[in-house]
Amino acid sequence: MTEHIATIILNYKHHQETAACVENAISFGVTSPIIVVDNKSPNDSYKILLNLSRKYRNVHVISTDANKGYAYGNNFGVNYAKSRFPDLDYVVIQNPDVRLISAHTYSHLMAILQSDDRVKLVGSVISQNGVLSYEYSGWSLPSKFYIFSGFVRGNKKAAFSLAAGKWPMSFVDVVAGCFFMTKLDYLDNGLFQNTLFDEGTFLYNEENILAFKLKKLGFREAVSLTDFVSHYHKPENPSYTETRTLFKKISKSNIYMLKKYYRISRFDLIIYYLLHFYQHLVLFYRYFIGRFLRKMVKKIIKAG
């Protein structure tokens, strides 16, 4: 077993999906440490997942003290791996709904990281629910204007932008946070303070902030164009309250990133809040007034 690389899988409530993710990695020959972090699930996830550590010698199941989000949970796993395995050089961050489809993915990604000292983080092309989705594999760092305009055009990723790299590597600004491999040699830099993700976020913009800091240090991220993973992101039909809560979480993360890393002015912040208010008005119209009007039109057409 190599202890120079460890995989971090963050679980919250969905222990069956997480267990399937671990079984998938094992089936494709992953013998290096797999750290399953239960993010203080309100169900019996932690107790159930402990069975994996009894079944596989390379699987470690740990739990956070509280659910403080994606960044905190993954940092918790990375810190555990670093303390348990002093020779650790690389970590893989993998969402529980991601599946490997090749036994060579780890070796290919590691080869890319070893081939260019500028590249500190590399991901694969993502198959989103069975469809190759380059726009979810890597994207450009969003500008302030792009973040602001998101209130009008919707929450879409910036365009996938390929930049020349030594085949099969292509440079991108930001690699998707659902699956990537990274070196750890830059974490002792003052900009990172020995933590991979900025814990000021809860669920959004973690990979954008990580890319922002790497770029500031002169490093790059890349996507391997010959490696693929499957991301089974279940389609959702959220209620008005759920969507409103989601918008608030995204906005809170955006404001944190804009203040700390984009250094926006108070005037910019006022504009942002106005656009955020506009987004909620559109949401209210879509869920209530728009639906009511559509029903009335259908009744009129049916009556006529």
Coordinates of C-alpha atoms in Angstrom, one line a residue:
M1 CA 0.0 0.0 0.0
T2 CA 1.3 3.4 -0.9
E3 CA 0.9 6.1 1.7
H4 CA 2.0 9.0 -0.5
I5 CA -1.6 9.6 -1.6
A6 CA -4.9 9.5 0.2
T7 CA -8.5 9.9 -1.0
I8 CA -10.9 12.1 1.0
I9 CA -14.7 11.3 0.6
L10 CA -17.1 13.6 2.5
N11 CA -20.4 12.1 3.6
Y12 CA -23.5 13.8 4.8
K13 CA -26.5 11.6 5.5
H14 CA -26.2 9.5 2.3
H15 CA -24.2 6.6 3.7
Q16 CA -25.3 4.1 1.0
E17 CA -24.0 6.4 -1.8
T18 CA -20.8 6.9 0.1
A19 CA -20.3 3.2 0.7
A20 CA -20.9 2.5 -3.0
C21 CA -18.3 5.2 -3.9
V22 CA -15.7 3.4 -1.7
E23 CA -16.6 0.0 -3.1
N24 CA -16.2 1.5 -6.6
A25 CA -12.7 2.8 -5.8
I26 CA -11.6 -0.5 -4.3
S27 CA -12.9 -2.4 -7.3
F28 CA -10.6 -0.3 -9.5
G29 CA -7.6 -1.1 -7.5
V30 CA -7.3 1.8 -5.1
T31 CA -5.1 0.4 -2.3
S32 CA -3.9 3.7 -0.9
P33 CA -5.7 5.2 2.2
I34 CA -9.3 6.2 1.7
I35 CA -10.5 8.6 4.4
V36 CA -14.3 8.7 4.7
V37 CA -15.3 11.8 6.7
D38 CA -18.9 11.9 8.0
N39 CA -19.8 15.6 8.3
K40 CA -21.8 15.1 11.5
S41 CA -24.8 13.5 9.8
P42 CA -28.1 13.6 11.8
N43 CA -28.7 9.9 11.0
D44 CA -26.7 6.8 11.7
S45 CA -24.3 7.3 8.8
Y46 CA -21.1 7.3 10.9
K47 CA -22.0 4.1 12.7
I48 CA -22.9 2.4 9.4
L49 CA -19.9 3.6 7.5
L50 CA -17.6 2.2 10.2
N51 CA -18.3 -1.2 8.7
L52 CA -16.1 -0.2 5.8
S53 CA -13.1 0.3 8.0
R54 CA -13.6 -3.2 9.4
K55 CA -14.0 -4.6 5.9
Y56 CA -11.1 -2.9 4.2
R57 CA -7.7 -2.2 5.9
N58 CA -7.1 0.9 3.8
V59 CA -10.4 2.6 4.7
H60 CA -10.5 5.0 7.6
V61 CA -13.9 6.4 8.8
I62 CA -13.9 9.5 10.9
S63 CA -16.4 12.2 12.0
T64 CA -16.3 15.9 12.3
D65 CA -17.5 17.6 15.5
A66 CA -20.1 19.6 13.5
N67 CA -21.4 20.1 10.0
K68 CA -19.5 23.3 9.0
G69 CA -19.7 22.6 5.2
Y70 CA -17.7 21.2 2.3
A71 CA -14.5 23.1 3.0
Y72 CA -14.3 22.3 6.7
G73 CA -15.2 18.6 6.2
N74 CA -12.6 18.0 3.5
N75 CA -10.0 20.0 5.4
F76 CA -10.8 17.8 8.4
G77 CA -10.0 14.7 6.2
V78 CA -6.8 16.2 4.8
N79 CA -5.5 17.1 8.2
Y80 CA -6.3 13.6 9.5
A81 CA -4.4 12.0 6.5
K82 CA -1.4 14.3 7.0
S83 CA -1.1 13.5 10.7
R84 CA -1.7 9.7 10.1
F85 CA 0.6 9.4 7.1
P86 CA 3.7 11.7 7.4
D87 CA 4.9 10.9 3.9
L88 CA 1.7 12.1 2.3
D89 CA 2.4 14.0 -0.9
Y90 CA -1.0 14.0 -2.8
V91 CA -4.7 13.9 -1.9
V92 CA -7.7 13.1 -4.1
I93 CA -10.9 15.0 -3.2
Q94 CA -13.9 13.0 -4.3
N95 CA -17.6 13.5 -3.9
P96 CA -19.6 10.4 -2.9
D97 CA -21.6 10.6 -6.1
V98 CA -18.5 10.3 -8.3
R99 CA -17.4 7.0 -9.7
L100 CA -14.1 5.9 -11.3
I101 CA -14.4 4.1 -14.7
S102 CA -10.7 3.2 -15.1
A103 CA -8.0 1.6 -12.9
H104 CA -5.5 4.0 -14.5
T105 CA -7.0 7.4 -13.5
Y106 CA -4.9 7.9 -10.3
S107 CA -1.6 7.0 -12.0
H108 CA -2.4 9.2 -15.0
L109 CA -3.3 12.2 -12.8
M110 CA -0.2 11.7 -10.7
A111 CA 2.0 11.6 -13.8
I112 CA 0.6 14.9 -14.9
L113 CA 1.4 16.5 -11.6
Q114 CA 4.9 15.1 -11.6
S115 CA 5.5 16.2 -15.2
D116 CA 5.1 20.0 -14.6
D117 CA 6.1 21.8 -11.3
R118 CA 3.7 24.6 -12.2
V119 CA 0.6 22.3 -12.1
K120 CA -0.6 21.7 -8.5
L121 CA -4.1 20.4 -9.2
V122 CA -5.5 18.2 -11.9
G123 CA -8.9 16.7 -12.6
S124 CA -10.6 14.5 -15.2
V125 CA -13.3 15.1 -17.8
I126 CA -16.6 14.6 -16.1
S127 CA -19.5 12.5 -17.4
Q128 CA -22.5 14.3 -15.9
N129 CA -25.3 11.7 -15.6
G130 CA -24.0 9.8 -18.6
V131 CA -23.2 12.9 -20.8
L132 CA -19.7 14.3 -21.2
S133 CA -19.8 17.8 -19.7
Y134 CA -16.7 19.8 -20.4
E135 CA -18.3 22.9 -18.8
Y136 CA -18.5 21.1 -15.5
S137 CA -14.9 19.7 -15.8
G138 CA -13.1 23.0 -15.7
W139 CA -13.9 26.7 -16.3
S140 CA -12.5 30.2 -16.2
L141 CA -12.2 32.1 -13.0
P142 CA -15.4 34.2 -12.8
S143 CA -14.9 37.9 -13.0
K144 CA -16.8 40.3 -10.7
F145 CA -19.1 41.1 -13.6
Y146 CA -19.8 37.4 -14.3
I147 CA -20.8 36.8 -10.7
F148 CA -23.1 39.8 -10.7
S149 CA -24.7 38.9 -14.0
G150 CA -25.5 35.4 -12.6
F151 CA -28.6 37.0 -11.0
V152 CA -29.9 37.6 -14.6
R153 CA -28.6 34.7 -16.6
G154 CA -28.8 32.0 -13.9
N155 CA -26.2 30.0 -12.0
K156 CA -24.1 28.7 -14.9
K157 CA -20.4 27.9 -15.1
A158 CA -18.1 30.1 -17.0
A159 CA -17.2 28.7 -20.4
F160 CA -14.8 25.7 -20.5
S161 CA -11.6 27.2 -21.8
L162 CA -8.8 25.0 -23.1
A163 CA -5.3 26.3 -23.0
A164 CA -2.3 24.6 -24.6
G165 CA -0.6 22.0 -22.4
K166 CA 1.5 19.0 -22.9
W167 CA -0.8 16.2 -24.1
P168 CA -3.0 14.9 -22.5
M169 CA -3.0 17.9 -20.2
S170 CA -5.0 21.0 -20.9
F171 CA -4.8 24.0 -18.6
V172 CA -7.9 25.5 -17.1
D173 CA -8.4 28.2 -14.4
V174 CA -10.7 26.1 -12.2
V175 CA -11.1 22.3 -11.9
A176 CA -14.4 21.0 -10.7
G177 CA -14.5 20.3 -7.0
C178 CA -16.3 17.0 -7.2
F179 CA -13.1 15.1 -8.2
F180 CA -9.5 16.2 -8.4
M181 CA -6.0 15.3 -7.3
T182 CA -3.6 17.8 -5.8
K183 CA -0.1 18.1 -4.5
L184 CA 0.2 19.3 -0.9
D185 CA 3.6 21.1 -1.1
Y186 CA 2.0 24.5 -1.4
L187 CA -0.1 24.4 1.8
D188 CA 2.6 25.8 4.0
N189 CA 2.5 29.0 2.0
G190 CA 1.1 31.9 4.1
L191 CA -1.8 32.3 1.6
F192 CA -3.1 28.8 2.5
Q193 CA -2.0 28.5 6.1
N194 CA -1.9 24.7 5.9
T195 CA -5.5 24.4 4.9
L196 CA -6.6 23.3 1.4
F197 CA -10.0 25.0 1.3
D198 CA -11.1 28.4 2.7
E199 CA -13.5 27.5 5.5
G200 CA -15.3 30.9 5.2
T201 CA -17.6 29.2 2.6
F202 CA -20.1 26.5 3.3
L203 CA -20.9 24.8 0.0
Y204 CA -20.1 27.1 -2.9
N205 CA -17.1 28.7 -4.5
E206 CA -14.6 26.5 -2.7
E207 CA -12.9 25.5 -5.9
N208 CA -13.0 29.1 -7.3
I209 CA -11.2 30.4 -4.2
L210 CA -8.6 27.6 -4.3
A211 CA -7.9 28.4 -8.0
F212 CA -7.7 32.1 -7.2
K213 CA -5.0 31.4 -4.6
L214 CA -3.0 29.0 -6.7
K215 CA -3.0 31.5 -9.6
K216 CA -1.8 34.2 -7.3
L217 CA 1.2 32.0 -6.4
G218 CA 2.0 31.4 -10.0
F219 CA 0.6 27.8 -10.1
R220 CA -1.8 26.3 -12.6
E221 CA -4.6 23.7 -12.7
A222 CA -5.3 21.2 -15.5
V223 CA -7.7 18.6 -16.8
S224 CA -6.6 15.3 -18.2
L225 CA -8.4 14.9 -21.5
T226 CA -7.9 11.1 -21.6
D227 CA -9.3 10.4 -18.1
F228 CA -13.0 10.4 -17.2
V229 CA -15.2 10.0 -14.1
S230 CA -18.9 9.6 -13.8
H231 CA -20.8 12.2 -11.7
Y232 CA -24.3 11.0 -10.8
H233 CA -25.9 14.3 -9.9
K234 CA -29.5 13.5 -9.2
P235 CA -32.0 16.0 -10.8
E236 CA -34.0 17.9 -8.3
N237 CA -37.3 19.7 -8.3
P238 CA -37.0 22.0 -5.3
S239 CA -39.8 23.8 -3.6
Y240 CA -39.9 27.6 -3.3
T241 CA -38.5 27.5 0.2
E242 CA -35.7 25.2 -0.8
T243 CA -34.8 27.3 -3.8
R244 CA -34.9 30.5 -1.7
T245 CA -32.6 28.8 0.9
L246 CA -30.2 27.7 -1.9
F247 CA -30.0 31.3 -3.3
K248 CA -29.2 32.6 0.2
K249 CA -26.4 30.1 0.6
I250 CA -24.9 30.9 -2.8
S251 CA -25.2 34.6 -2.1
K252 CA -23.5 34.3 1.3
S253 CA -20.6 32.4 -0.3
N254 CA -20.4 34.9 -3.2
I255 CA -20.3 37.9 -0.8
Y256 CA -17.5 36.2 1.3
M257 CA -15.5 35.6 -1.9
L258 CA -16.1 39.0 -3.4
K259 CA -15.1 40.8 -0.1
K260 CA -12.0 38.8 0.7
Y261 CA -10.6 38.0 -2.7
Y262 CA -12.1 40.6 -5.2
R263 CA -11.9 43.5 -2.7
I264 CA -15.2 44.9 -3.9
S265 CA -16.2 48.4 -2.9
R266 CA -19.3 49.3 -0.8
F267 CA -21.0 50.6 -3.9
D268 CA -20.4 47.2 -5.6
L269 CA -21.8 45.5 -2.6
I270 CA -25.0 47.6 -2.7
I271 CA -25.4 46.7 -6.4
Y272 CA -25.0 43.0 -5.5
Y273 CA -27.7 43.2 -2.8
L274 CA -30.0 44.9 -5.2
L275 CA -29.5 42.2 -7.8
H276 CA -30.0 39.6 -5.0
F277 CA -33.3 41.2 -4.2
Y278 CA -34.2 41.2 -7.9
Q279 CA -33.5 37.4 -8.0
H280 CA -35.9 36.8 -5.2
L281 CA -38.6 38.8 -6.9
V282 CA -38.1 36.7 -10.1
L283 CA -38.2 33.5 -8.0
F284 CA -41.5 34.6 -6.3
Y285 CA -43.0 35.5 -9.7
R286 CA -42.0 32.1 -11.2
Y287 CA -43.3 30.0 -8.3
F288 CA -46.5 31.8 -7.6
I289 CA -47.7 34.6 -10.0
G290 CA -46.3 32.9 -13.1
R291 CA -47.9 29.5 -12.2
F292 CA -51.2 31.2 -11.4
L293 CA -51.3 33.0 -14.8
R294 CA -50.3 29.8 -16.7
K295 CA -53.2 27.9 -15.0
M296 CA -55.6 30.7 -15.8
V297 CA -54.6 30.7 -19.5
K298 CA -55.0 26.9 -19.7
K299 CA -58.5 27.2 -18.2
I300 CA -59.5 29.9 -20.7
I301 CA -58.2 27.9 -23.6
K302 CA -59.9 24.8 -22.4
A303 CA -63.2 26.7 -21.8
G304 CA -63.0 28.2 -25.3

